[in-house]
Amino acid sequence: MKKANKSPRPVVHFVPSELLQPYNPVTVNLIGAGGTGGQMLTALARINHSLIALGHAGLFVRLFDDDKVDRANLGRQLFTTAELGDHKAVALINRVNRFFGTNWKAHTEKFDAESAGNDDAFAATLTITCVDTVSARLEIAGILANQSKRHRGRGRPTYWMDFGNSRSSGQVILSTLDKVRQPESEQFATAEKLPLVTDEFSTLFKDADLNDDTPSCSLAEALSKQDLFINSALANCGASLLWQLFREGVLYYRGFFMNLQEYTTQPVKVT
């Protein structure tokens, strides 16, 4: 009589306890205040408000962007005519702080090696990137790797969530910047490291235009490059992944690919 084959244990990633029950707010660097970044900031504010209501210390967010609001941003991004000419980061942070009573910070410079990469004061436990170019992702990946090696105290860089999209499709990928110690489990196989997006999809990055960030001159031109709802759709699903990270402390999936034209979402499993 043959023995029944044991089914493989599901692979999961356990979130460290210092994110689930922190003594201080979890530091978050949100890089990019455009279509996706603006939507993501509001989602983070909702997550923060809900976490605090549940007894968690909440989040402390810094928003980095050196761009200013122009007319092509109105409608597709979360800005009004009264904010034309203002820095995007300042306009969005001021609005969130007034609405939610937070004390989050706006930084009107790029997150690069010169402005933030060599200063551990700018290190954050979670970094979220909503940038337009491959070159920016590659630079940020290098900065985060160096910060993770140097920084050993509170707020040590641990996770990186990257958002990217084309006109009607996009993806969100969660990575770890170093190995995250996992508990022993008989029920699950555990993954202590989630691959960096720049390593896992390096072939795609090599084929892409490193600096394709040509600004749009009108809303109509902007909509020809990116669909009206791709940014908000990605932000909401990405925020749902973060909510699971903070509330459940275990991840079966670490991202997804989305196609709004076909109304499909393909999850990326933890392996």
Coordinates of C-alpha atoms in Angstrom, one line a residue:
M1 CA 0.0 0.0 0.0
K2 CA 1.4 3.3 -1.1
K3 CA 1.9 6.1 1.4
A4 CA 0.0 9.3 0.7
N5 CA 2.3 12.0 -0.7
K6 CA 2.6 14.9 1.7
S7 CA 1.5 18.2 0.1
P8 CA 4.2 20.9 0.2
R9 CA 3.8 23.4 2.9
P10 CA 2.7 26.9 1.7
V11 CA 5.5 29.4 1.7
V12 CA 4.9 32.6 3.7
H13 CA 6.8 35.6 5.0
F14 CA 6.3 36.6 8.7
V15 CA 6.5 40.3 9.5
P16 CA 8.9 41.2 12.4
S17 CA 7.1 42.0 15.7
E18 CA 8.6 45.5 15.8
L19 CA 6.3 46.4 13.0
L20 CA 3.2 44.8 14.5
Q21 CA 3.6 46.1 18.1
P22 CA 6.0 49.0 17.8
Y23 CA 6.7 51.4 20.7
N24 CA 7.0 54.3 18.2
P25 CA 5.4 55.1 14.8
V26 CA 6.8 53.1 12.0
T27 CA 8.8 55.4 9.7
V28 CA 7.8 55.4 6.0
N29 CA 9.5 57.2 3.1
L30 CA 7.1 57.8 0.2
I31 CA 9.1 58.8 -2.9
G32 CA 7.0 60.5 -5.6
A33 CA 3.9 62.7 -5.2
G34 CA 2.4 62.3 -8.6
G35 CA -0.6 60.1 -9.8
T36 CA 0.3 57.1 -7.7
G37 CA 2.1 58.8 -4.9
G38 CA -0.7 61.2 -4.1
Q39 CA -3.2 58.3 -4.0
M40 CA -0.9 56.3 -1.8
L41 CA -0.4 59.1 0.7
T42 CA -4.1 59.2 1.3
A43 CA -4.2 55.4 1.7
L44 CA -1.3 55.6 4.2
A45 CA -3.2 58.2 6.2
R46 CA -6.2 55.9 6.4
I47 CA -4.0 53.0 7.4
N48 CA -2.4 55.2 10.1
H49 CA -5.7 56.3 11.5
S50 CA -7.1 52.8 11.6
L51 CA -3.9 51.3 13.2
I52 CA -4.0 53.9 16.0
A53 CA -7.6 53.1 16.7
L54 CA -6.6 49.5 17.1
G55 CA -3.8 50.3 19.6
H56 CA -0.9 50.4 17.2
A57 CA 1.6 53.3 17.3
G58 CA 0.8 54.2 13.7
L59 CA 3.0 55.6 10.9
F60 CA 5.3 58.6 10.4
V61 CA 5.5 59.5 6.7
R62 CA 8.0 61.6 4.8
L63 CA 7.0 62.5 1.2
F64 CA 9.8 63.3 -1.2
D65 CA 9.2 65.1 -4.6
D66 CA 10.9 68.1 -6.2
D67 CA 8.2 68.7 -8.8
K68 CA 5.6 71.5 -8.8
V69 CA 1.9 71.4 -9.7
D70 CA 1.1 72.4 -13.3
R71 CA -2.1 72.3 -15.3
A72 CA -1.4 68.9 -16.8
N73 CA -1.6 67.5 -13.3
L74 CA -5.2 68.7 -12.7
G75 CA -7.8 66.0 -12.9
R76 CA -5.6 62.9 -13.1
Q77 CA -3.6 63.8 -10.0
L78 CA -5.0 65.1 -6.7
F79 CA -4.5 68.8 -7.1
T80 CA -6.6 71.9 -7.6
T81 CA -6.1 75.2 -9.5
A82 CA -5.4 76.9 -6.1
E83 CA -2.3 74.7 -5.8
L84 CA -0.8 75.6 -9.3
G85 CA 2.9 76.4 -8.8
D86 CA 3.1 74.8 -5.3
H87 CA 5.4 71.9 -4.6
K88 CA 3.4 68.7 -4.9
A89 CA 4.8 67.3 -1.7
V90 CA 3.9 70.4 0.3
A91 CA 0.4 70.6 -1.1
L92 CA -0.4 66.9 -0.4
I93 CA 1.2 66.8 3.1
N94 CA -0.5 69.9 4.2
R95 CA -3.8 68.6 3.1
V96 CA -3.4 65.2 4.9
N97 CA -2.0 66.8 8.1
R98 CA -5.1 69.1 8.3
F99 CA -7.6 66.4 7.5
F100 CA -6.1 63.6 9.7
G101 CA -4.3 65.6 12.4
T102 CA -0.9 64.1 11.5
N103 CA 2.5 65.7 11.6
W104 CA 4.0 64.2 8.5
K105 CA 6.8 65.9 6.6
A106 CA 7.2 67.1 3.0
H107 CA 10.7 67.2 1.4
T108 CA 10.9 69.3 -1.8
E109 CA 13.9 67.6 -3.2
K110 CA 14.6 64.3 -4.9
F111 CA 15.4 61.3 -2.8
D112 CA 18.9 60.7 -4.1
A113 CA 22.5 60.1 -2.8
E114 CA 23.2 63.8 -2.5
S115 CA 20.0 64.8 -0.6
A116 CA 19.2 61.8 1.6
G117 CA 21.3 58.8 0.7
N118 CA 24.2 59.6 3.1
D119 CA 22.1 60.8 6.0
D120 CA 20.8 58.1 8.3
A121 CA 18.2 60.6 9.6
F122 CA 16.3 59.9 6.4
A123 CA 16.4 56.1 6.8
A124 CA 12.9 54.5 7.1
T125 CA 11.7 51.1 8.0
L126 CA 9.5 51.0 4.9
T127 CA 10.2 52.8 1.6
I128 CA 7.5 53.2 -1.1
T129 CA 8.6 54.3 -4.5
C130 CA 6.2 55.8 -7.1
V131 CA 8.8 57.0 -9.6
D132 CA 8.6 57.3 -13.4
T133 CA 12.1 56.1 -14.5
V134 CA 14.2 53.0 -14.3
S135 CA 17.3 55.1 -13.5
A136 CA 15.5 56.5 -10.4
R137 CA 14.6 53.0 -9.2
L138 CA 18.2 51.8 -9.7
E139 CA 19.6 54.8 -7.8
I140 CA 17.1 54.3 -4.9
A141 CA 17.9 50.6 -4.8
G142 CA 21.6 51.4 -4.2
I143 CA 20.7 54.0 -1.5
L144 CA 18.5 51.6 0.3
A145 CA 21.1 48.8 0.2
N146 CA 23.7 51.2 1.7
Q147 CA 21.3 52.4 4.4
S148 CA 20.4 48.9 5.4
K149 CA 24.1 48.0 5.8
R150 CA 24.9 51.1 7.9
H151 CA 21.8 51.5 9.9
R152 CA 21.3 49.2 12.8
G153 CA 19.0 51.2 15.2
R154 CA 15.4 52.1 15.2
G155 CA 13.9 52.7 11.8
R156 CA 16.4 50.4 10.0
P157 CA 15.4 50.0 6.4
T158 CA 13.6 46.7 6.1
Y159 CA 11.0 46.7 3.3
W160 CA 10.7 48.4 -0.1
M161 CA 7.4 48.5 -2.0
D162 CA 7.8 49.6 -5.6
F163 CA 4.9 50.8 -7.9
G164 CA 5.3 51.0 -11.6
N165 CA 2.8 51.4 -14.5
S166 CA 2.3 51.9 -18.2
R167 CA -0.8 53.3 -19.8
S168 CA -3.3 50.7 -18.5
S169 CA -1.3 48.2 -16.7
G170 CA 1.2 48.1 -13.8
Q171 CA 2.6 46.2 -10.9
V172 CA 3.4 46.5 -7.2
I173 CA 6.3 44.4 -5.7
L174 CA 7.3 44.2 -2.1
S175 CA 11.0 43.4 -1.3
T176 CA 13.1 43.0 1.8
L177 CA 16.4 44.9 2.0
D178 CA 18.0 42.2 4.1
K179 CA 17.1 38.9 5.6
V180 CA 14.2 39.1 8.1
R181 CA 14.4 36.5 10.8
Q182 CA 11.6 34.0 10.6
P183 CA 10.0 31.9 13.4
E184 CA 10.1 28.2 13.1
S185 CA 6.9 26.7 11.8
E186 CA 5.6 23.2 11.2
Q187 CA 2.7 24.5 9.2
F188 CA 4.5 26.8 6.8
A189 CA 7.8 27.1 4.9
T190 CA 9.1 30.6 5.5
A191 CA 10.9 33.0 3.3
E192 CA 13.4 35.3 5.1
K193 CA 14.1 37.4 2.1
L194 CA 11.9 38.8 -0.7
P195 CA 13.8 39.5 -3.9
L196 CA 14.6 43.1 -4.8
V197 CA 12.5 44.3 -7.7
T198 CA 15.6 45.6 -9.4
D199 CA 17.2 42.1 -9.3
E200 CA 14.2 40.1 -10.1
F201 CA 13.2 42.1 -13.1
S202 CA 16.6 43.3 -14.2
T203 CA 16.1 42.0 -17.8
L204 CA 13.0 44.2 -18.1
F205 CA 14.9 47.2 -16.7
K206 CA 17.7 46.7 -19.2
D207 CA 15.2 46.9 -22.1
A208 CA 13.5 50.0 -20.8
D209 CA 14.4 53.6 -21.4
L210 CA 16.3 54.7 -18.3
N211 CA 15.2 58.3 -18.4
D212 CA 11.8 58.3 -20.1
D213 CA 10.1 60.9 -18.0
T214 CA 9.0 63.5 -20.6
P215 CA 6.5 65.8 -19.0
S216 CA 3.0 66.2 -20.4
C217 CA 1.8 69.6 -21.5
S218 CA -1.9 69.0 -21.0
L219 CA -4.3 66.6 -19.3
A220 CA -5.2 65.2 -22.7
E221 CA -1.6 64.3 -23.4
A222 CA -1.1 62.9 -19.9
L223 CA -4.2 60.7 -20.4
S224 CA -2.7 59.3 -23.6
K225 CA 0.3 58.1 -21.5
Q226 CA -1.6 56.9 -18.4
D227 CA -5.2 55.9 -18.0
L228 CA -7.3 57.9 -15.6
F229 CA -7.7 55.2 -13.0
I230 CA -4.6 53.1 -13.2
N231 CA -2.8 55.0 -10.4
S232 CA -5.7 54.8 -8.0
A233 CA -6.3 51.1 -8.8
L234 CA -2.6 50.3 -8.1
A235 CA -2.6 52.4 -4.9
N236 CA -5.6 50.7 -3.5
C237 CA -4.4 47.2 -4.1
G238 CA -0.9 48.1 -2.8
A239 CA -2.4 49.6 0.3
S240 CA -4.4 46.5 0.9
L241 CA -1.1 44.5 0.8
L242 CA 0.3 46.9 3.4
W243 CA -2.8 46.6 5.6
Q244 CA -2.4 42.8 5.6
L245 CA 1.3 43.3 6.5
F246 CA 0.5 45.4 9.6
R247 CA -2.7 43.7 10.7
E248 CA -2.1 40.0 10.0
G249 CA 1.7 39.9 10.2
V250 CA 2.0 37.1 7.6
L251 CA 2.2 37.4 3.8
Y252 CA 1.3 34.7 1.3
Y253 CA 1.7 37.2 -1.6
R254 CA 4.2 40.0 -2.0
G255 CA 2.7 41.9 -4.9
F256 CA 0.7 41.7 -8.1
F257 CA 0.5 42.6 -11.8
M258 CA -2.6 44.5 -12.9
N259 CA -4.2 45.1 -16.3
L260 CA -7.1 47.5 -16.3
Q261 CA -7.9 47.0 -20.0
E262 CA -8.6 43.3 -19.3
Y263 CA -9.7 43.8 -15.7
T264 CA -7.3 41.2 -14.4
T265 CA -5.0 41.1 -11.4
Q266 CA -2.3 38.4 -11.1
P267 CA -0.8 38.0 -7.6
V268 CA 2.9 37.3 -7.0
K269 CA 3.3 34.5 -4.4
V270 CA 6.0 34.5 -1.7
T271 CA 8.4 31.8 -2.7

